[in-house]
Structure formats: C-alpha cells, structure tokens
Coordinates of C-alpha atoms in Angstrom, one line a residue:
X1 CA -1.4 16.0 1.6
X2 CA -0.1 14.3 4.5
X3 CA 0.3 10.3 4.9
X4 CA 1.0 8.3 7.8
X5 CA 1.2 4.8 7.3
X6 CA 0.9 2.1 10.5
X7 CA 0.1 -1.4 11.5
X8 CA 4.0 -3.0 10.2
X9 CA 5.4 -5.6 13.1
X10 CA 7.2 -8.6 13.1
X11 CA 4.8 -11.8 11.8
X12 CA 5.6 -15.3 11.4
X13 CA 5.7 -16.7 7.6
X14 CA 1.7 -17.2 7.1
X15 CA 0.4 -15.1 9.2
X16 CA -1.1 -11.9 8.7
X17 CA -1.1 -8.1 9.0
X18 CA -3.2 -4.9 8.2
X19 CA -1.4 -2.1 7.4
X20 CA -3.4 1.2 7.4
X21 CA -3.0 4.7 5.8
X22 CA -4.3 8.0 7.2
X23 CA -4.6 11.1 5.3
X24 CA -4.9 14.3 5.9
X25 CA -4.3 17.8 4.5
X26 CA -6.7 16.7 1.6
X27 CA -9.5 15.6 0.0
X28 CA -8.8 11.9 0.3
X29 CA -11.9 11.0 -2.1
X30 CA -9.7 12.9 -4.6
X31 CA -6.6 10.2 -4.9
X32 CA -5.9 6.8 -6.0
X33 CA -4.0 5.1 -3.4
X34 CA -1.3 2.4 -3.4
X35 CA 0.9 0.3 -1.5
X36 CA 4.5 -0.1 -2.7
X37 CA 7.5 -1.9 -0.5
X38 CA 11.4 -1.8 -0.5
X39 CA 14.1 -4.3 1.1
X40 CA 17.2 -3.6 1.7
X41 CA 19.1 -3.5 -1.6
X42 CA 16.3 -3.8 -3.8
X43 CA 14.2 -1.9 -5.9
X44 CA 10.9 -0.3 -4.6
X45 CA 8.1 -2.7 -5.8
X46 CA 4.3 -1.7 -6.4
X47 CA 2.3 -4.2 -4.3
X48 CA -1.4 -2.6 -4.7
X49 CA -3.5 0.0 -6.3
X50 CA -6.8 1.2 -5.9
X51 CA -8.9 4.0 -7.8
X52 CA -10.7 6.8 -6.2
X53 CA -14.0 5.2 -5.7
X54 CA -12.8 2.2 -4.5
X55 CA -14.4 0.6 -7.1
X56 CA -11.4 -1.0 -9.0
X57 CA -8.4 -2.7 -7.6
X58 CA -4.4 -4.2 -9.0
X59 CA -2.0 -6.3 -7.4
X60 CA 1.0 -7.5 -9.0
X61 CA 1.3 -11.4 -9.4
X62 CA 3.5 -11.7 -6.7
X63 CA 0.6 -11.0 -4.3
X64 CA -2.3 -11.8 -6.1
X65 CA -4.8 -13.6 -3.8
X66 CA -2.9 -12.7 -0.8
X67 CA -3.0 -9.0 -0.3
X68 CA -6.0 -7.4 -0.5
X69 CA -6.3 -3.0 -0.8
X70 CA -9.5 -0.8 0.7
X71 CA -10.5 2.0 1.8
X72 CA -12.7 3.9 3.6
X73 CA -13.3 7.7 2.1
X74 CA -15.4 8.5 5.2
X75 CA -12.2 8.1 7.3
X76 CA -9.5 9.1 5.3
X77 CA -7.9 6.0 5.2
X78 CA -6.8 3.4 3.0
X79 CA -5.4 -0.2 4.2
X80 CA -3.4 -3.1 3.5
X81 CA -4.4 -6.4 4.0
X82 CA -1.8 -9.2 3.8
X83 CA -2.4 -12.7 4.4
X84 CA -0.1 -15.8 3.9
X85 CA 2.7 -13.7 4.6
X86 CA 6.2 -15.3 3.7
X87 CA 10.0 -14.1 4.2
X88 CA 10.5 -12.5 0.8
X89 CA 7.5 -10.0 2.0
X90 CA 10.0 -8.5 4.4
X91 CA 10.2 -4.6 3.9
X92 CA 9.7 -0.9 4.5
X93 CA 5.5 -1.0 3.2
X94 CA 4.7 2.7 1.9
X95 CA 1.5 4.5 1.1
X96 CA 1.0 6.8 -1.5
X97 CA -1.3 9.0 -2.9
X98 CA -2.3 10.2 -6.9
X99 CA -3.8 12.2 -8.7
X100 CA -4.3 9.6 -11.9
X101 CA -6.7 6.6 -11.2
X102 CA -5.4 3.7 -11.5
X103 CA -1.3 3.9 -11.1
X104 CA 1.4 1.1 -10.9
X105 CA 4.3 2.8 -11.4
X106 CA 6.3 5.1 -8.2
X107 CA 6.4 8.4 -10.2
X108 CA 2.8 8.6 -11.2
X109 CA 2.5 9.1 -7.0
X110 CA 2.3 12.6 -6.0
X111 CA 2.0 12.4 -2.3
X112 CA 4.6 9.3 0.1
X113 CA 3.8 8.5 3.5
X114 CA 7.0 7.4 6.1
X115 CA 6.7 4.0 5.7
X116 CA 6.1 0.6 7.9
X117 CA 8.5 -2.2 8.5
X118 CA 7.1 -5.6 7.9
X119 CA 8.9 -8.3 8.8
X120 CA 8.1 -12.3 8.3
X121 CA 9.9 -14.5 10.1
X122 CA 10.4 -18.4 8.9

C-alpha cells in the first residue's frame, strides 16, 4: 500500500488547512487511517484516528474540537482537517495506514505516507 499525503503550507496562527491522503496499491476500505505529526526535536505525536468504516473517530486532547479526520472509501482518500491552527501545530503531518481498527499508537501502523509540512506562523 502506497500513501501520499498533500495539502501542508505555511498558515497564519488561526487559520486553517486540509491535509489529504491518497492510497493506492490496496484495498483502502480495508485500513484504519491516522494522522500523526513530528517537529524538529520531538517525538512523533498521534493527532487522529479513524476506523475502517468511518464510523468512529479519536483525537488526542491537544486537538480535540479543532481537527477533524474523514474519509472517503470511494476515493481512496482520507483527510485532515485543521482549524484554529496555532504555532505549536508546526510539523512534518504523516498519514498512515492499519490493519487494527482503531489505533493511537505509531507501531500498530503498517503502511507511512512521506509526510507534509505544516507550518503556523504567529
């Protein structure tokens, strides 16, 4: 399975992006998919989970009510939307796919897309 992950840029603090997640060499329908992030220096943090159906969705607390994760099975894709956007959001954003159904934690991912830069200014 193959992810590409787009839609990072340079935002000022409370704006807003959507970062997107395109899949291929797979049966998409097959995979929870989540978001994690990494800045420079810090550990890679899980930002957003969803479950195969879509049906069920988790978010840490540090972007509860701010990011929101979807997708759409008919188009392979899964997305990223981020609102209220501050400084400390500022990092490499990277898709991933599993095999388990609901998964917070890096090594329950199978399948790592590239990664997008996100960057808030203040």
């Amino acid at each position: 399975v193959q992810l590409q992950a787009s839609g990072g840029g340079l935002v000022q603090a409370g704006g807003s992006l959507r970062l997107s997640c395109t899949t291929s060499g797979g049966t998409f329908r097959s995979y929870g998919m989540g978001w994690f992030r990494q800045a420079p220096g810090k550990e890679r943090e899980f930002v957003a989970g969803i479950t195969r159906s879509g049906g069920s969705t988790v978010y840490p607390d540090s972007v509860k009510g701010r990011f929101t994760i979807s997708r759409d099975n008919a188009r392979n894709t899964a997305y990223l939307q981020m609102t209220n956007l501050k400084p400390e959001d500022s990092a490499v954003y990277y898709c991933a796919a599993t095999m388990g159904i609901l998964e917070l934690r890096g090594d329950r991912y199978d399948y790592w897309g590239q990664g997008t830069q996100v960057t808030v200014s203040s």
